[in-house]
Amino acid sequence: MSVQRGDILVIPAPNDNNKNDNNRLDIHWSQSWRSRDGAYYVVIARNKSKDYAEVPFYIQSEWYNEPGFDSAYNMDRVDDDNYEIVIDDRHQYGGADNHRFVVWHDKERKPYADRFVQESLLKKGTDLTKRVFEAMNLGWTPNAAMATWAGEFAQKVVGEYLNTF
């Protein structure tokens, strides 16, 4: 199920389980004729508005590391391990239809959507990568055909900027 504006996502709280090297990605892109990069954490959010379907959720690392994370970003704490956030124009997405992922970052950053897919694929072999691809309804078969398929998928979003909800 695709994430839409107004949906309520349950995102994991920033803790040692969610802030580690296995789910940290360095995204690289060009912007205004300069090379840029930024660190993101990818977590699996659950879409409360759509029967808790899993959604890949990329968040700018500086924001996820910030003390007072919940009060700084207008979220409701569900329990010790989760927050609820309403998807609005603060968020962006990549992919299409049922293959959508959410990015929450400073929108002055202008990476192409395919950078997130490619960097996730580089984490191939991790359980998190498997869950990202499954949540995007892309399946997971880590073999040479998977690499070919992922390349073809990334090519479909090459050159597309992230869209704002």
Coordinates of C-alpha atoms in Angstrom, one line a residue:
M1 CA 0.0 0.0 0.0
S2 CA 1.3 3.4 -0.9
V3 CA 1.9 6.1 1.7
Q4 CA -0.2 9.2 1.2
R5 CA -0.3 12.7 2.7
G6 CA -2.3 12.5 6.0
D7 CA -1.3 8.9 6.8
I8 CA 0.0 8.3 10.3
L9 CA 3.3 6.5 10.5
V10 CA 4.7 4.8 13.6
I11 CA 8.4 5.2 13.5
P12 CA 11.0 3.6 15.8
A13 CA 12.5 5.8 18.5
P14 CA 16.1 6.8 18.0
N15 CA 18.0 4.3 20.2
D16 CA 21.0 2.0 19.9
N17 CA 18.9 -0.6 18.0
N18 CA 18.0 1.9 15.3
K19 CA 21.1 4.1 15.2
N20 CA 23.9 1.8 14.1
D21 CA 26.1 1.2 11.1
N22 CA 23.7 -1.4 9.7
N23 CA 21.0 1.2 9.0
R24 CA 23.1 4.3 8.4
L25 CA 23.5 5.3 4.8
D26 CA 25.7 8.0 3.2
I27 CA 23.9 9.5 0.2
H28 CA 25.9 11.3 -2.4
W29 CA 24.6 13.7 -5.0
S30 CA 25.5 16.8 -7.1
Q31 CA 23.7 20.1 -6.4
S32 CA 24.4 23.5 -7.8
W33 CA 27.5 22.2 -9.5
R34 CA 29.0 20.8 -6.2
S35 CA 29.3 17.4 -4.8
R36 CA 27.1 16.9 -1.7
D37 CA 26.6 14.2 0.8
G38 CA 24.5 13.5 3.8
A39 CA 24.0 10.7 6.3
Y40 CA 20.6 9.1 6.8
Y41 CA 19.2 6.4 8.9
V42 CA 16.7 4.0 7.4
V43 CA 14.1 2.4 9.6
I44 CA 11.0 0.4 8.9
A45 CA 8.0 2.5 9.8
R46 CA 4.5 1.1 10.0
N47 CA 1.6 2.9 8.4
K48 CA -1.2 3.0 11.0
S49 CA -3.6 4.4 8.4
K50 CA -3.1 1.3 6.2
D51 CA -3.2 -1.7 8.6
Y52 CA 0.3 -1.1 9.8
A53 CA 1.9 -1.9 6.4
E54 CA 5.7 -1.5 6.5
V55 CA 7.2 1.5 4.9
P56 CA 10.9 2.3 4.4
F57 CA 11.6 5.6 6.2
Y58 CA 14.8 7.5 5.7
I59 CA 15.6 10.3 8.2
Q60 CA 18.5 12.8 8.2
S61 CA 20.9 11.5 10.8
E62 CA 21.4 14.9 12.5
W63 CA 17.6 15.0 13.2
Y64 CA 17.5 11.4 14.4
N65 CA 20.4 12.1 16.8
E66 CA 18.9 15.3 18.2
P67 CA 18.1 15.4 21.9
G68 CA 14.4 16.2 22.3
F69 CA 13.6 14.5 19.0
D70 CA 9.9 14.2 19.7
S71 CA 9.3 17.8 20.9
A72 CA 11.5 19.2 18.1
Y73 CA 9.5 17.6 15.4
N74 CA 5.9 17.6 16.6
M75 CA 5.4 13.9 17.2
D76 CA 3.4 11.9 19.7
R77 CA 5.3 9.3 21.7
V78 CA 3.4 6.0 21.5
D79 CA 5.6 4.1 23.9
D80 CA 9.3 3.9 24.8
D81 CA 10.2 2.5 21.4
N82 CA 7.9 4.3 19.0
Y83 CA 6.6 7.7 17.8
E84 CA 3.6 8.6 15.6
I85 CA 4.0 11.2 12.9
V86 CA 1.5 12.5 10.4
I87 CA 2.8 12.6 6.8
D88 CA 2.6 16.2 5.5
D89 CA 4.6 18.6 3.4
R90 CA 7.6 18.2 5.7
H91 CA 8.1 14.8 4.1
Q92 CA 9.2 13.6 0.7
Y93 CA 8.9 10.4 -1.2
G94 CA 10.5 8.4 -3.9
G95 CA 9.3 5.5 -6.0
A96 CA 5.8 5.1 -7.3
D97 CA 2.5 3.4 -6.5
N98 CA 3.2 0.5 -4.1
H99 CA 6.9 0.9 -4.3
R100 CA 7.1 4.1 -2.3
F101 CA 9.6 5.1 0.5
V102 CA 9.5 8.2 2.7
V103 CA 12.4 10.7 3.3
W104 CA 12.4 13.2 6.1
H105 CA 15.2 15.7 5.8
D106 CA 16.1 19.3 5.2
K107 CA 14.4 19.9 1.8
E108 CA 17.3 22.2 0.8
R109 CA 19.0 18.9 0.1
K110 CA 18.2 17.8 -3.4
P111 CA 19.4 14.2 -3.9
Y112 CA 17.8 12.1 -6.6
A113 CA 15.4 9.4 -5.5
D114 CA 17.6 6.6 -7.0
R115 CA 20.4 7.4 -4.5
F116 CA 18.4 6.0 -1.7
V117 CA 17.6 2.8 -3.6
Q118 CA 21.3 2.3 -4.7
E119 CA 22.7 2.9 -1.2
S120 CA 20.1 0.5 0.3
L121 CA 21.2 -2.1 -2.2
L122 CA 24.9 -1.6 -1.2
K123 CA 23.8 -2.7 2.3
K124 CA 22.7 -6.0 0.5
G125 CA 22.9 -8.9 2.8
T126 CA 21.7 -7.1 5.9
D127 CA 18.3 -8.0 7.3
L128 CA 17.3 -4.3 7.1
T129 CA 17.9 -4.2 3.4
K130 CA 15.7 -7.3 2.9
R131 CA 13.0 -5.6 4.9
V132 CA 13.3 -2.3 2.9
F133 CA 12.8 -4.2 -0.4
E134 CA 10.0 -6.3 1.0
A135 CA 8.2 -3.2 2.4
M136 CA 8.5 -1.6 -1.1
N137 CA 6.8 -4.8 -2.5
L138 CA 9.9 -5.5 -4.5
G139 CA 10.7 -9.0 -3.2
W140 CA 14.1 -10.2 -2.1
T141 CA 16.2 -12.8 -4.0
P142 CA 19.8 -11.9 -3.4
N143 CA 21.5 -13.2 -6.5
A144 CA 22.8 -11.8 -9.8
A145 CA 19.3 -11.4 -11.1
M146 CA 18.5 -9.3 -8.0
A147 CA 21.3 -7.0 -8.9
T148 CA 20.1 -6.7 -12.5
W149 CA 16.6 -6.1 -11.3
A150 CA 17.6 -3.5 -8.8
G151 CA 19.6 -1.7 -11.4
E152 CA 16.6 -1.6 -13.7
F153 CA 14.4 -0.3 -10.9
A154 CA 16.9 2.4 -10.0
Q155 CA 17.1 3.4 -13.7
K156 CA 13.3 4.1 -13.6
V157 CA 13.8 6.7 -10.9
V158 CA 17.2 8.0 -12.1
G159 CA 17.1 11.8 -12.4
E160 CA 13.9 12.1 -10.5
Y161 CA 14.0 14.3 -7.5
L162 CA 12.1 13.3 -4.4
N163 CA 8.5 14.5 -4.4
T164 CA 6.9 16.4 -1.6
F165 CA 3.7 15.1 -0.1

